[in-house]
Short mmCIF file of C-alpha atoms in Angstrom, two decimals:
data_model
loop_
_atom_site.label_atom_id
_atom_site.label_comp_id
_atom_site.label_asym_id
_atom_site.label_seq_id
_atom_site.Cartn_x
_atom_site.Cartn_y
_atom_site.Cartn_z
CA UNK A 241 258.45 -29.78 -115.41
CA UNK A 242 260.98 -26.88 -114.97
CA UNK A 243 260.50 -23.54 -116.52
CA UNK A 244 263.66 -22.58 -117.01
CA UNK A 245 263.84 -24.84 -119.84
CA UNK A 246 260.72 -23.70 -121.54
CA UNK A 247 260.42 -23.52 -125.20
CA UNK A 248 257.49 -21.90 -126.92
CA UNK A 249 256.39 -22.09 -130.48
CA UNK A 250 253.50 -19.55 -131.92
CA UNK A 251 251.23 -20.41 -134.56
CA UNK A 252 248.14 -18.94 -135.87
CA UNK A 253 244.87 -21.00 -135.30
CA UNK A 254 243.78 -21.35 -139.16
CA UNK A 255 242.60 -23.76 -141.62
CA UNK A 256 245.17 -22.94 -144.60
CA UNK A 257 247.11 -25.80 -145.72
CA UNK A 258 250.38 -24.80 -145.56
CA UNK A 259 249.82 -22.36 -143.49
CA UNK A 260 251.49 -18.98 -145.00
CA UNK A 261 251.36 -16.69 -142.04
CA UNK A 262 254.97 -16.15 -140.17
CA UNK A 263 255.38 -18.43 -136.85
CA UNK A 264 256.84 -17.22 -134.21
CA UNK A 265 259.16 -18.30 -131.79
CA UNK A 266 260.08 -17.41 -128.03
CA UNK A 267 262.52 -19.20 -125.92
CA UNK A 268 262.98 -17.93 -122.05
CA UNK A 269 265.76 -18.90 -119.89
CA UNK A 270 264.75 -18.03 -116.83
CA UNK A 271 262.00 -18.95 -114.09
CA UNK A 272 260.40 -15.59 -113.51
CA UNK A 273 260.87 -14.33 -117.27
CA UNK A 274 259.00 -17.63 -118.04
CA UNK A 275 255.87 -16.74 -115.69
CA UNK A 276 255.20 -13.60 -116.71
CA UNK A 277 255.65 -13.81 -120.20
CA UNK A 278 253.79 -17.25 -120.75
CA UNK A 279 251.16 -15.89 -118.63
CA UNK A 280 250.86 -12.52 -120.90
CA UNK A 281 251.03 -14.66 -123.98
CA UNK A 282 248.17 -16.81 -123.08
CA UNK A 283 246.30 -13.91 -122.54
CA UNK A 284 247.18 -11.87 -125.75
CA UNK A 285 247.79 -15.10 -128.11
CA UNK A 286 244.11 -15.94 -128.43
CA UNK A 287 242.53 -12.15 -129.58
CA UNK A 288 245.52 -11.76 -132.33
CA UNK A 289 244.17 -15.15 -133.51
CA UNK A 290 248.15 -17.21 -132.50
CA UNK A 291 247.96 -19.95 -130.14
CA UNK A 292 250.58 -21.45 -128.02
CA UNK A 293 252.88 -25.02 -128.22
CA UNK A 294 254.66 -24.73 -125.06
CA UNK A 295 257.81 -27.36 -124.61
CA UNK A 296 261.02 -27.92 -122.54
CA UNK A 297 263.85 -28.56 -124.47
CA UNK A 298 267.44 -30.24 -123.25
CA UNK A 299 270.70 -30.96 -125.10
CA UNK A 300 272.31 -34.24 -125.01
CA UNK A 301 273.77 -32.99 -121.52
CA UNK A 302 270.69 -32.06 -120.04
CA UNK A 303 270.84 -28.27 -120.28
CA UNK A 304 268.76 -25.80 -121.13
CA UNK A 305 268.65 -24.68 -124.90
CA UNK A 306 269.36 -21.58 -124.91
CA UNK A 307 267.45 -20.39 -127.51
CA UNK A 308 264.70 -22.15 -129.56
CA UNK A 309 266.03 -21.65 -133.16
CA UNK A 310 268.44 -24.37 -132.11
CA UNK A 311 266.54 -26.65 -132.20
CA UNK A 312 263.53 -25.77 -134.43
CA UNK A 313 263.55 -23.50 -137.40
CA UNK A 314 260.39 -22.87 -139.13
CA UNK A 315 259.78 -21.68 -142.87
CA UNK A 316 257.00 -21.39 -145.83
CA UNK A 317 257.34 -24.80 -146.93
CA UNK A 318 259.41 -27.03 -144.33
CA UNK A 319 260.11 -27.13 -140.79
CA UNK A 320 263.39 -28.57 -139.17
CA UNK A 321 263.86 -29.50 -135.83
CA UNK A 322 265.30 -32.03 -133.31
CA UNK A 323 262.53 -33.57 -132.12
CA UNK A 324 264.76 -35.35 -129.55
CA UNK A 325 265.77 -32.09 -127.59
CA UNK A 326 262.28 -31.70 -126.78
CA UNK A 327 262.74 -33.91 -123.47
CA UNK A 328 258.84 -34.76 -122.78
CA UNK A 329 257.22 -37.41 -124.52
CA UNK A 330 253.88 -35.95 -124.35
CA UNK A 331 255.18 -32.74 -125.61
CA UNK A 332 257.37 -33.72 -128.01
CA UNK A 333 254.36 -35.47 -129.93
CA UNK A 334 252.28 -32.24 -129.44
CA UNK A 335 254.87 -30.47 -131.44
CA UNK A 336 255.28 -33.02 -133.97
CA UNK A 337 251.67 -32.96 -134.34
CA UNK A 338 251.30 -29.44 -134.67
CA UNK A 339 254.17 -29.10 -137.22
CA UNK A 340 252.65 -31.84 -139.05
CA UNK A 341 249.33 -30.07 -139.08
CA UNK A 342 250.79 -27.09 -141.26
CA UNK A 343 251.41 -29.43 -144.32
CA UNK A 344 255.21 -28.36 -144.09
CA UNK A 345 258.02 -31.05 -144.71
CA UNK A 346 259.50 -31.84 -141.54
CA UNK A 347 262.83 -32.27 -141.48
CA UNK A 348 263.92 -34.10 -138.47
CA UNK A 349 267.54 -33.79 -136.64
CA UNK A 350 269.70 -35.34 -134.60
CA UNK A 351 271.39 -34.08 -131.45
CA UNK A 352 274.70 -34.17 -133.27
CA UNK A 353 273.29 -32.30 -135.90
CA UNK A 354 271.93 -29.86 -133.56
CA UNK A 355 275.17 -29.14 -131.85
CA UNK A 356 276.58 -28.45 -135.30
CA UNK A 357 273.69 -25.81 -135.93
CA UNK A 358 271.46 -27.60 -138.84
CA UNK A 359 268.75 -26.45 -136.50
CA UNK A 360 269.51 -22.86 -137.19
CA UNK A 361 268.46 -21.83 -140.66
CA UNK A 362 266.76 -19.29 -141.67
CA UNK A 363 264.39 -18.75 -144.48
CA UNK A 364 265.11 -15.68 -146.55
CA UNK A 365 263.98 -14.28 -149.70
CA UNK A 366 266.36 -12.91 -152.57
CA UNK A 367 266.14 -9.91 -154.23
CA UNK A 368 265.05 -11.64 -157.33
CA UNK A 369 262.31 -12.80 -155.00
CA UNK A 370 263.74 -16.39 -154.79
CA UNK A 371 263.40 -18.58 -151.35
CA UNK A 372 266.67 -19.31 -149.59
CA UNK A 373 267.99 -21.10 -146.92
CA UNK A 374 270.83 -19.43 -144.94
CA UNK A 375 272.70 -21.54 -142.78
CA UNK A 376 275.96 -21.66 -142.10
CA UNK A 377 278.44 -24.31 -144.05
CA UNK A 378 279.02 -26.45 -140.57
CA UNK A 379 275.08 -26.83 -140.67
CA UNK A 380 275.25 -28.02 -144.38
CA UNK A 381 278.00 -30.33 -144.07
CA UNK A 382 275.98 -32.02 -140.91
CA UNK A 383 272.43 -32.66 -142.83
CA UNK A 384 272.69 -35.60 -145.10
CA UNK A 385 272.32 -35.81 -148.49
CA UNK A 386 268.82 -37.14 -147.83
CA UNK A 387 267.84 -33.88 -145.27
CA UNK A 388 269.67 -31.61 -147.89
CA UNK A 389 267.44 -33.18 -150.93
CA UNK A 390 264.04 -32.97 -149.18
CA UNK A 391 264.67 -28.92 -148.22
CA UNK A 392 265.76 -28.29 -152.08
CA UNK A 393 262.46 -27.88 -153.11
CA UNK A 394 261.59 -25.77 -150.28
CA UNK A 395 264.29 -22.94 -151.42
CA UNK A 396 267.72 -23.18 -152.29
CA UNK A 397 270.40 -23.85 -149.79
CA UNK A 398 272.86 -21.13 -149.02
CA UNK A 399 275.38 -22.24 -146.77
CA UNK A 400 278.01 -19.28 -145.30
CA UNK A 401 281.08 -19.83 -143.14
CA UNK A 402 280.90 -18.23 -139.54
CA UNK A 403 283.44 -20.35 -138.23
CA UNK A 404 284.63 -18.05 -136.02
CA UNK A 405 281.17 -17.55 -133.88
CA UNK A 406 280.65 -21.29 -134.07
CA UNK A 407 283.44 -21.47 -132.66
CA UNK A 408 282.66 -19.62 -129.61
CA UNK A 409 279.49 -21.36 -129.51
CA UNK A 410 276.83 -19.36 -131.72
CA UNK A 411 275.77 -16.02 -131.93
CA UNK A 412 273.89 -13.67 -129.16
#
């Protein structure tokens, strides 16, 4: 267990299947940050009816994620993440169960395809009041045709080139 790689996913504690109500999703890099915010959330989670999946993520290097929308995005219909980031066996299937438990289609990752952003989409609606799926064309190109396929339904994809912050590693 170390802190500093602490993920957190929020979810509310309901019986709708899929679940329609926004997730939420915290990621701290640090030891103290961790602490005091994990301990506030446990205390304020429950009474706004969200509960906590608490995780420790890695990349294929054995750092820290730096933020959890690498490695997990979460939207109406589907959820993508890289399961294998999540470095605790334990946890991992605690997340994987939960995720499952929302009725979403998961949409599992690879590292690879972490470290070329697939994990960070994003979930958007139109102006027309369509679903999309912004993420950027590097993120596209990495999913398969089979990953690509089973998010279609979900929304349409929207890929967008931001070479130049991929290139220096992401945004923020």
């Amino acid at each position: 267990y170390c802190p500093s790689h602490m993920s957190l996913y929020v979810d509310t504690v309901c019986s709708c299947s899929p679940c329609l109500v926004p997730f939420f999703i915290f990621f701290f890099n640090d030891t103290a940050t961790t602490e005091i915010y994990t301990l506030s959330l446990h205390d304020a989670l429950p009474i706004s009816g969200y509960e906590a999946c608490v995780f420790d993520t890695l990349d294929s290097d054995g750092r820290a994620i730096y933020h959890t929308n690498v490695m997990l995005a979460i939207g109406e219909q589907f959820a993508v993440v890289c399961a294998a980031a999540i470095a605790d066996r334990r946890q991992r299937a605690a997340v994987m169960e939960r995720l499952a438990g929302t009725g979403r289609r998961i949409i599992e990752i690879t590292m690879e395809q972490m470290t070329a952003f697939a994990g960070n989409v994003l979930e958007v609606q139109g102006t027309d009041k369509e679903p999309l799926i912004v993420l950027s064309k590097t993120a596209h190109d990495a999913l398969t045709g089979k990953q690509r396929t089973a998010l279609q339904p979900c929304a349409r994809l929207l890929p967008i080139a931001v070479d130049t912050i991929e290139q220096v590693g992401g945004g923020s």
